[in-house]
Tab-separated table of C-alpha atoms in Angstrom:
chain	number	residue	atom	x	y	z
I	1128	UNK	CA	-31.838	-27.143	1.053
I	1129	UNK	CA	-32.456	-24.334	-1.466
I	1130	UNK	CA	-34.393	-22.391	1.157
I	1131	UNK	CA	-31.510	-22.633	3.634
I	1132	UNK	CA	-29.037	-21.652	0.916
I	1133	UNK	CA	-30.893	-18.457	0.085
I	1134	UNK	CA	-31.283	-17.588	3.761
I	1135	UNK	CA	-27.518	-17.946	4.307
I	1136	UNK	CA	-26.641	-16.045	1.130
I	1137	UNK	CA	-28.979	-13.142	1.840
I	1138	UNK	CA	-27.826	-13.038	5.463
I	1139	UNK	CA	-24.161	-12.700	4.463
I	1140	UNK	CA	-24.875	-9.855	2.053
I	1141	UNK	CA	-27.190	-8.189	4.607
I	1142	UNK	CA	-24.516	-8.266	7.331
I	1143	UNK	CA	-21.962	-6.745	4.927
I	1144	UNK	CA	-24.371	-3.985	3.880
I	1145	UNK	CA	-25.343	-3.224	7.483
I	1146	UNK	CA	-21.708	-2.931	8.622
I	1147	UNK	CA	-20.944	-0.590	5.713
I	1148	UNK	CA	-24.000	1.574	6.417
I	1149	UNK	CA	-23.124	1.908	10.105
I	1150	UNK	CA	-19.456	2.564	9.269
I	1151	UNK	CA	-20.302	5.439	6.921
I	1152	UNK	CA	-22.378	7.087	9.650
I	1153	UNK	CA	-20.537	6.379	12.899
I	1154	UNK	CA	-16.877	7.118	13.621
I	1155	UNK	CA	-17.416	5.801	17.158
I	1156	UNK	CA	-18.502	2.412	15.811
I	1157	UNK	CA	-15.470	2.257	13.502
I	1158	UNK	CA	-13.079	3.212	16.315
I	1159	UNK	CA	-14.561	0.464	18.489
I	1160	UNK	CA	-14.346	-1.973	15.595
I	1161	UNK	CA	-10.664	-1.209	14.895
I	1162	UNK	CA	-9.733	-1.390	18.586
I	1163	UNK	CA	-11.678	-4.482	19.630
I	1164	UNK	CA	-12.780	-6.568	16.641
I	1165	UNK	CA	-10.339	-5.977	13.777
I	1166	UNK	CA	-7.368	-7.366	15.815
I	1167	UNK	CA	-9.253	-10.660	16.138
I	1168	UNK	CA	-9.082	-11.185	12.362
I	1169	UNK	CA	-5.388	-10.222	12.354
I	1170	UNK	CA	-4.529	-12.650	15.147
I	1171	UNK	CA	-6.493	-15.553	13.639
I	1172	UNK	CA	-6.919	-15.240	9.885
I	1173	UNK	CA	-3.708	-13.180	9.529
I	1174	UNK	CA	-1.694	-15.759	11.445
I	1175	UNK	CA	-3.153	-18.512	9.268
I	1176	UNK	CA	-2.250	-16.900	5.929
I	1177	UNK	CA	1.223	-16.045	7.290
I	1178	UNK	CA	1.941	-19.774	7.525
I	1179	UNK	CA	2.133	-19.931	3.728
I	1180	UNK	CA	5.385	-18.898	2.053
I	1181	UNK	CA	3.540	-17.465	-0.970
I	1182	UNK	CA	0.990	-14.665	-1.196
I	1183	UNK	CA	-2.391	-16.254	-0.499
I	1184	UNK	CA	-4.105	-13.085	-1.730
I	1185	UNK	CA	-2.352	-13.278	-5.079
I	1186	UNK	CA	-3.418	-16.923	-5.401
I	1187	UNK	CA	-6.992	-15.953	-4.526
I	1188	UNK	CA	-7.029	-13.296	-7.254
I	1189	UNK	CA	-5.833	-15.805	-9.852
I	1190	UNK	CA	-8.394	-18.342	-8.624
I	1191	UNK	CA	-11.143	-15.706	-8.726
I	1192	UNK	CA	-10.317	-14.810	-12.327
I	1193	UNK	CA	-10.359	-18.511	-13.241
I	1194	UNK	CA	-13.735	-19.041	-11.534
I	1195	UNK	CA	-15.162	-16.005	-13.307
I	1196	UNK	CA	-13.849	-17.324	-16.622
I	1197	UNK	CA	-15.529	-20.671	-16.035
I	1198	UNK	CA	-18.778	-18.870	-15.154
I	1199	UNK	CA	-18.697	-16.942	-18.431
I	1200	UNK	CA	-17.898	-20.047	-20.509
I	1201	UNK	CA	-20.546	-22.107	-18.728
I	1202	UNK	CA	-23.091	-19.366	-19.300
I	1203	UNK	CA	-22.233	-19.263	-23.002
I	1204	UNK	CA	-22.522	-23.044	-23.378
I	1205	UNK	CA	-25.823	-23.138	-21.500
I	1206	UNK	CA	-27.264	-20.367	-23.683
I	1207	UNK	CA	-26.202	-22.143	-26.882
I	1208	UNK	CA	-27.832	-25.440	-25.836
I	1209	UNK	CA	-30.998	-23.665	-24.722
I	1210	UNK	CA	-31.272	-22.054	-28.140
I	1211	UNK	CA	-30.405	-25.139	-30.202
I	1212	UNK	CA	-31.750	-28.031	-28.123
I	1213	UNK	CA	-33.982	-26.581	-25.418
I	1214	UNK	CA	-35.747	-29.831	-24.452
I	1215	UNK	CA	-32.915	-32.342	-24.683
I	1216	UNK	CA	-31.677	-34.351	-21.674
I	1217	UNK	CA	-28.144	-32.996	-22.189
I	1218	UNK	CA	-29.428	-29.423	-22.008
I	1219	UNK	CA	-31.196	-30.193	-18.734
I	1220	UNK	CA	-28.001	-31.666	-17.284
I	1221	UNK	CA	-25.971	-28.643	-18.404
I	1222	UNK	CA	-28.538	-26.285	-16.864
I	1223	UNK	CA	-28.460	-28.241	-13.617
I	1224	UNK	CA	-24.655	-28.188	-13.519
I	1225	UNK	CA	-24.609	-24.473	-14.310
I	1226	UNK	CA	-27.142	-23.799	-11.566
I	1227	UNK	CA	-25.008	-25.568	-8.970
I	1228	UNK	CA	-21.877	-23.776	-10.156
I	1229	UNK	CA	-23.527	-20.351	-9.990
I	1230	UNK	CA	-24.859	-21.151	-6.518
I	1231	UNK	CA	-21.331	-21.905	-5.310
I	1232	UNK	CA	-19.990	-18.846	-7.173
I	1233	UNK	CA	-22.597	-16.594	-5.521
I	1234	UNK	CA	-21.689	-18.001	-2.104
I	1235	UNK	CA	-17.979	-17.340	-2.707
I	1236	UNK	CA	-18.784	-13.800	-3.867
I	1237	UNK	CA	-20.843	-13.198	-0.726
I	1238	UNK	CA	-18.028	-14.443	1.506
I	1239	UNK	CA	-15.466	-12.256	-0.285
I	1240	UNK	CA	-17.764	-9.248	0.137
I	1241	UNK	CA	-18.088	-9.953	3.862
I	1242	UNK	CA	-14.344	-10.485	4.353
I	1243	UNK	CA	-13.563	-7.265	2.455
I	1244	UNK	CA	-16.046	-5.477	4.694
I	1245	UNK	CA	-14.584	-6.917	7.884
I	1246	UNK	CA	-10.953	-6.292	6.903
I	1247	UNK	CA	-11.131	-3.033	4.980
I	1248	UNK	CA	-14.171	-0.815	4.487
I	1249	UNK	CA	-14.836	0.321	8.106
I	1250	UNK	CA	-11.171	1.365	8.391
I	1251	UNK	CA	-11.820	4.279	6.019
I	1252	UNK	CA	-14.257	5.843	8.478
I	1253	UNK	CA	-12.472	5.592	11.824
I	1254	UNK	CA	-10.297	8.210	13.522
I	1255	UNK	CA	-6.964	8.667	11.773
I	1256	UNK	CA	-3.439	8.342	13.114
I	1257	UNK	CA	-3.330	12.137	13.132
I	1258	UNK	CA	-6.497	12.330	15.262
I	1259	UNK	CA	-5.306	9.727	17.741
I	1260	UNK	CA	-1.678	10.567	18.275
I	1261	UNK	CA	-0.614	13.905	16.821
I	1262	UNK	CA	-2.753	16.613	18.454
I	1263	UNK	CA	-3.078	18.272	15.059
I	1264	UNK	CA	-3.414	22.021	14.763
I	1265	UNK	CA	-5.095	23.932	11.964
I	1266	UNK	CA	-2.242	26.394	11.492
I	1267	UNK	CA	-0.480	26.892	8.177
I	1268	UNK	CA	3.246	26.242	8.019
I	1269	UNK	CA	5.643	28.804	6.665
I	1270	UNK	CA	8.000	28.469	3.727
I	1271	UNK	CA	10.960	28.563	6.116
I	1272	UNK	CA	9.548	25.665	8.136
I	1273	UNK	CA	9.024	23.587	4.994
I	1274	UNK	CA	12.547	24.462	3.822
I	1275	UNK	CA	14.003	23.501	7.202
I	1276	UNK	CA	12.380	20.063	7.153
I	1277	UNK	CA	13.265	19.495	3.501
I	1278	UNK	CA	16.924	20.385	4.139
I	1279	UNK	CA	17.028	18.134	7.193
I	1280	UNK	CA	15.737	15.132	5.213
I	1281	UNK	CA	18.169	15.832	2.368
I	1282	UNK	CA	21.011	15.998	4.877
I	1283	UNK	CA	19.941	12.653	6.367
I	1284	UNK	CA	19.815	10.852	3.009
I	1285	UNK	CA	23.148	12.375	1.955
I	1286	UNK	CA	24.767	11.162	5.174
I	1287	UNK	CA	23.179	7.721	5.287
I	1288	UNK	CA	23.983	7.044	1.628
I	1289	UNK	CA	27.688	7.067	2.538
I	1290	UNK	CA	27.296	4.702	5.486
I	1291	UNK	CA	25.884	1.656	3.709
I	1292	UNK	CA	27.846	-1.318	2.379
I	1293	UNK	CA	27.761	-1.467	-1.417
I	1294	UNK	CA	28.524	-4.122	-4.000
I	1295	UNK	CA	30.879	-3.834	-6.963
I	1296	UNK	CA	28.165	-2.096	-9.009
I	1297	UNK	CA	27.533	0.477	-6.310
I	1298	UNK	CA	24.179	-0.889	-5.101
I	1299	UNK	CA	23.488	-0.846	-1.358
I	1300	UNK	CA	23.708	-4.321	0.179
I	1301	UNK	CA	21.404	-5.639	2.896
I	1302	UNK	CA	22.518	-8.583	5.000
I	1303	UNK	CA	19.788	-10.045	7.128
I	1304	UNK	CA	16.105	-10.934	7.147
I	1305	UNK	CA	14.423	-7.786	5.862
I	1306	UNK	CA	10.892	-9.089	6.470
I	1307	UNK	CA	11.653	-9.865	10.129
I	1308	UNK	CA	13.389	-6.523	10.637
I	1309	UNK	CA	10.307	-4.772	9.237
I	1310	UNK	CA	8.078	-6.582	11.719
I	1311	UNK	CA	10.423	-5.761	14.593
I	1312	UNK	CA	10.601	-2.112	13.540
I	1313	UNK	CA	6.805	-1.895	13.553
I	1314	UNK	CA	6.590	-3.626	16.931
I	1315	UNK	CA	9.098	-1.124	18.318
I	1316	UNK	CA	6.911	1.715	17.034
I	1317	UNK	CA	4.025	0.035	18.824
I	1318	UNK	CA	5.660	0.978	22.137
I	1319	UNK	CA	4.878	4.604	21.290
I	1320	UNK	CA	1.579	4.170	19.419
I	1321	UNK	CA	-0.654	1.558	21.037
I	1322	UNK	CA	-2.632	0.580	17.937
I	1323	UNK	CA	0.621	-0.551	16.307
I	1324	UNK	CA	1.518	-2.931	19.144
I	1325	UNK	CA	1.230	-6.703	18.969
I	1326	UNK	CA	1.432	-9.347	16.284
I	1327	UNK	CA	2.443	-8.645	12.674
I	1328	UNK	CA	1.911	-10.797	9.607
I	1329	UNK	CA	4.907	-11.773	7.476
I	1330	UNK	CA	5.462	-9.422	4.492
I	1331	UNK	CA	5.495	-11.413	1.247
I	1332	UNK	CA	6.960	-10.842	-2.178
I	1333	UNK	CA	4.477	-11.066	-5.038
I	1334	UNK	CA	5.036	-13.582	-7.842
I	1335	UNK	CA	3.624	-11.107	-10.367
I	1336	UNK	CA	5.976	-8.321	-9.360
I	1337	UNK	CA	6.708	-7.420	-12.988
I	1338	UNK	CA	3.015	-6.781	-13.572
I	1339	UNK	CA	2.988	-4.779	-10.362
I	1340	UNK	CA	5.920	-2.734	-11.678
I	1341	UNK	CA	3.886	-1.890	-14.762
I	1342	UNK	CA	1.427	-0.249	-12.374
I	1343	UNK	CA	4.288	1.659	-10.674
I	1344	UNK	CA	3.160	0.073	-7.407
I	1345	UNK	CA	5.481	-0.816	-4.545
I	1346	UNK	CA	3.100	-2.789	-2.369
I	1347	UNK	CA	-0.446	-3.988	-1.737
I	1348	UNK	CA	-2.509	-4.783	1.315
I	1349	UNK	CA	-4.879	-7.629	0.451
I	1350	UNK	CA	-7.859	-7.374	2.846
I	1351	UNK	CA	-9.308	-10.694	1.702
I	1352	UNK	CA	-6.140	-12.511	2.854
I	1353	UNK	CA	-4.959	-10.041	5.535
I	1354	UNK	CA	-1.511	-9.852	3.922
I	1355	UNK	CA	1.155	-7.196	3.411
I	1356	UNK	CA	2.673	-7.748	-0.041
I	1357	UNK	CA	5.558	-5.997	-1.743
I	1358	UNK	CA	7.055	-5.681	-5.205
I	1359	UNK	CA	10.061	-7.984	-5.399
I	1360	UNK	CA	11.724	-6.493	-8.484
I	1361	UNK	CA	11.837	-2.842	-7.417
I	1362	UNK	CA	15.157	-1.609	-6.043
I	1363	UNK	CA	15.836	-3.038	-2.592
I	1364	UNK	CA	15.995	0.326	-0.853
I	1365	UNK	CA	12.252	0.711	-1.532
I	1366	UNK	CA	11.425	-2.505	0.292
I	1367	UNK	CA	11.849	-1.639	4.015
I	1368	UNK	CA	9.579	1.415	3.910
I	1369	UNK	CA	7.094	-0.411	1.658
I	1370	UNK	CA	6.894	-3.406	4.002
I	1371	UNK	CA	6.292	-1.128	6.985
I	1372	UNK	CA	3.728	0.877	4.982
I	1373	UNK	CA	1.736	-2.252	4.125
I	1374	UNK	CA	2.054	-3.594	7.680
I	1375	UNK	CA	0.507	-0.323	8.896
I	1376	UNK	CA	-2.605	-1.215	6.880
I	1377	UNK	CA	-2.876	-4.541	8.735
I	1378	UNK	CA	-3.115	-2.564	11.971
I	1379	UNK	CA	-6.138	-0.611	10.772
I	1380	UNK	CA	-4.450	2.479	9.307
I	1381	UNK	CA	-5.877	2.366	5.812
I	1382	UNK	CA	-5.226	5.917	4.580
I	1383	UNK	CA	-2.186	6.066	2.319
I	1384	UNK	CA	-0.728	9.274	3.751
I	1385	UNK	CA	-0.790	7.949	7.311
I	1386	UNK	CA	0.629	4.588	6.185
I	1387	UNK	CA	3.411	6.561	4.485
I	1388	UNK	CA	4.092	8.379	7.752
I	1389	UNK	CA	4.011	5.189	9.826
I	1390	UNK	CA	6.323	3.426	7.360
I	1391	UNK	CA	8.668	6.410	7.551
I	1392	UNK	CA	8.668	6.464	11.372
I	1393	UNK	CA	9.172	2.708	11.682
I	1394	UNK	CA	12.207	2.896	9.415
I	1395	UNK	CA	13.897	6.038	10.762
I	1396	UNK	CA	13.433	4.902	14.375
I	1397	UNK	CA	14.902	1.491	13.566
I	1398	UNK	CA	18.447	0.665	14.665
I	1399	UNK	CA	19.179	-0.538	11.140
I	1400	UNK	CA	20.887	2.124	8.910
I	1401	UNK	CA	19.521	0.464	5.762
I	1402	UNK	CA	15.978	0.886	7.095
I	1403	UNK	CA	16.696	4.451	8.173
I	1404	UNK	CA	17.912	5.341	4.697
I	1405	UNK	CA	14.878	3.683	3.105
I	1406	UNK	CA	12.589	5.645	5.410
I	1407	UNK	CA	14.048	9.038	4.524
I	1408	UNK	CA	14.135	8.133	0.829
I	1409	UNK	CA	10.444	7.194	0.955
I	1410	UNK	CA	9.426	10.807	1.665
I	1411	UNK	CA	12.194	12.624	-0.202
I	1412	UNK	CA	10.298	12.904	-3.491
I	1413	UNK	CA	7.183	14.277	-1.841
I	1414	UNK	CA	8.832	16.929	0.301
I	1415	UNK	CA	11.403	18.011	-2.287
I	1416	UNK	CA	8.707	18.509	-4.911
I	1417	UNK	CA	6.515	20.422	-2.453
I	1418	UNK	CA	9.469	22.601	-1.536
I	1419	UNK	CA	10.315	23.304	-5.177
I	1420	UNK	CA	6.690	24.234	-5.860
I	1421	UNK	CA	6.702	26.467	-2.774
I	1422	UNK	CA	9.617	28.436	-4.259
I	1423	UNK	CA	7.372	29.187	-7.220
I	1424	UNK	CA	9.544	26.751	-9.173
I	1425	UNK	CA	12.362	29.263	-8.839
I	1426	UNK	CA	15.629	27.426	-9.469
I	1427	UNK	CA	17.726	30.224	-8.019
I	1428	UNK	CA	15.965	29.962	-4.668
I	1429	UNK	CA	15.978	26.164	-4.814
I	1430	UNK	CA	19.730	26.114	-5.504
I	1431	UNK	CA	20.518	28.063	-2.321
I	1432	UNK	CA	19.436	25.060	-0.222
I	1433	UNK	CA	21.153	21.774	0.582
I	1434	UNK	CA	21.888	19.820	-2.561
I	1435	UNK	CA	20.936	16.179	-2.980
I	1436	UNK	CA	23.991	13.969	-3.413
I	1437	UNK	CA	24.549	12.093	-6.669
I	1438	UNK	CA	24.662	8.776	-4.774
I	1439	UNK	CA	21.181	9.488	-3.430
I	1440	UNK	CA	19.985	10.264	-6.947
I	1441	UNK	CA	21.178	6.843	-8.065
I	1442	UNK	CA	19.531	5.106	-5.111
I	1443	UNK	CA	16.264	6.999	-5.301
I	1444	UNK	CA	14.566	5.172	-8.138
I	1445	UNK	CA	11.804	2.643	-8.500
I	1446	UNK	CA	13.447	0.184	-10.928
I	1447	UNK	CA	16.925	-0.389	-12.250
I	1448	UNK	CA	17.322	-0.158	-16.019
I	1449	UNK	CA	17.778	-3.936	-16.143
I	1450	UNK	CA	14.571	-4.560	-14.175
I	1451	UNK	CA	12.649	-2.117	-16.360
I	1452	UNK	CA	13.891	-3.859	-19.490
I	1453	UNK	CA	12.866	-7.263	-18.112
I	1454	UNK	CA	9.461	-5.868	-17.189
I	1455	UNK	CA	8.857	-4.678	-20.746
I	1456	UNK	CA	10.053	-7.970	-22.223
I	1457	UNK	CA	7.642	-9.986	-20.053
I	1458	UNK	CA	4.709	-7.592	-20.469
I	1459	UNK	CA	1.581	-9.198	-21.907
I	1460	UNK	CA	-0.231	-5.843	-21.990
I	1461	UNK	CA	1.416	-2.512	-22.744
I	1462	UNK	CA	2.723	-0.766	-19.637
I	1463	UNK	CA	0.900	2.475	-20.505
I	1464	UNK	CA	-2.417	0.590	-20.627
I	1465	UNK	CA	-1.787	-1.256	-17.355
I	1466	UNK	CA	-0.635	1.894	-15.564
I	1467	UNK	CA	-3.669	3.883	-16.723
I	1468	UNK	CA	-6.102	1.115	-15.717
I	1469	UNK	CA	-4.426	0.689	-12.319
I	1470	UNK	CA	-4.529	4.430	-11.691
I	1471	UNK	CA	-8.237	4.564	-12.536
I	1472	UNK	CA	-8.957	1.588	-10.269
I	1473	UNK	CA	-7.031	3.044	-7.315
I	1474	UNK	CA	-8.628	6.461	-7.717
I	1475	UNK	CA	-12.113	4.952	-7.996
I	1476	UNK	CA	-11.569	2.740	-4.945
I	1477	UNK	CA	-10.322	5.645	-2.828
I	1478	UNK	CA	-13.112	7.958	-3.997
I	1479	UNK	CA	-15.756	5.314	-3.240
I	1480	UNK	CA	-14.366	5.012	0.282
I	1481	UNK	CA	-14.627	8.717	0.969
I	1482	UNK	CA	-11.158	9.984	-0.015
I	1483	UNK	CA	-11.775	12.849	-2.484
I	1484	UNK	CA	-8.069	13.309	-3.278
I	1485	UNK	CA	-7.817	9.803	-4.762
I	1486	UNK	CA	-4.224	8.687	-5.327
I	1487	UNK	CA	-3.015	12.218	-4.542
I	1488	UNK	CA	-3.605	11.282	-0.887
I	1489	UNK	CA	-0.166	9.601	-0.877
I	1490	UNK	CA	1.505	13.036	-1.114
I	1491	UNK	CA	-0.398	14.341	1.918
I	1492	UNK	CA	2.335	12.719	4.011
I	1493	UNK	CA	4.210	16.052	3.780
I	1494	UNK	CA	1.519	17.727	5.889
I	1495	UNK	CA	1.756	14.922	8.448
I	1496	UNK	CA	5.534	15.249	8.541
I	1497	UNK	CA	5.196	18.979	9.187
I	1498	UNK	CA	2.877	18.229	12.114
I	1499	UNK	CA	5.184	15.514	13.435
I	1500	UNK	CA	8.212	17.837	13.456
I	1501	UNK	CA	6.197	20.875	14.592
I	1502	UNK	CA	8.153	22.737	17.251
I	1503	UNK	CA	11.481	21.232	16.171
I	1504	UNK	CA	12.117	23.158	12.962
I	1505	UNK	CA	14.613	25.570	14.528
I	1506	UNK	CA	16.657	22.712	15.985
I	1507	UNK	CA	16.880	20.601	12.835
I	1508	UNK	CA	20.455	20.508	11.465
I	1509	UNK	CA	20.770	22.098	8.050
I	1510	UNK	CA	24.352	22.147	6.876
I	1511	UNK	CA	26.227	20.027	4.371
I	1512	UNK	CA	29.674	20.003	2.836
I	1513	UNK	CA	29.965	22.504	-0.048
I	1514	UNK	CA	30.019	21.329	-3.645
I	1515	UNK	CA	27.486	18.510	-3.126
I	1516	UNK	CA	25.605	17.564	-6.292
I	1517	UNK	CA	21.853	18.109	-6.498
I	1518	UNK	CA	18.873	17.431	-8.717
I	1519	UNK	CA	15.161	17.964	-8.730
I	1520	UNK	CA	13.495	14.693	-7.752
I	1521	UNK	CA	10.507	13.556	-9.788
I	1522	UNK	CA	7.865	11.216	-8.375
I	1523	UNK	CA	7.820	7.695	-9.834
I	1524	UNK	CA	4.163	7.222	-8.944
């Protein structure tokens, strides 16, 4: 039995290592994998985890921490008995129990490694959305082209902000099933981009959304459960674009900038004004900051362009003051500590998977937007009623 166990364990780790080695050295293999094999996991394992109303991935993380805690405690107890009573019958029983537990723990770790490999790591080395669908050019875009696109997006958010239903406190109201609309919006986009066609998992709100807010994170793709998860306590206008962003990951688009673009496109091409507004808001910070930097941080030049409406300023935030207060009240660890640790983890993960920009890769969506609208800059509308308020948007993340 022990021989068979070691054969299985080593085989699982070997398969995971082999897939990773091939993935790092062959884009063709990764493209084949994403097109032919990855959808199998989505349509089987993804469908299975979608049957649960809660985030299976979140549960698995909690369970993993608990199992690791037991392993540490069991190791401590075993060491103590070996030092104090090395030859006793009780020590032998504890060692035997610990051995069985560590065998199961090692098997679980091997399976998690394999699942992470199958559902995540090769995706970092395949052709990007840009390579497949955008016919990218190497040309540099002019300041006027950036300004034209920035003004167009500001005009869209200013206009859409006035079209939404709002409650007594002025917050935009959504009536309907947002998760289903996100799936339908992505399926609609699949008519244009083939890799996005087909089945979508159900986006799920995380139970530990307050902890997620401490990390300034809007959503997570959990490869080990094939789930698209979102922060439930952030302002609702962040949710449509975040759901679509995370759903893009489940279709094999793992880079954050391309998931940002796909989330944007799914929302703005939706028939739902709430989703459209969320889509334009999702890129507003990035492009407005890039535009301001392109002016040389010259406020006089910046002020000559379309001004961002005060209603948009109120909508364009990560948390309400009430939600932020609740987050701090429930915090077990200081937000600054959590945010720093999360940032280091994300950067390390991205760097290890061949993304040298780390978390800065999110902002690369501006370059993709410029490519997407290439050729249309002169036709983009760029006027707004005079006297509109404006402000310089700062990134939350």
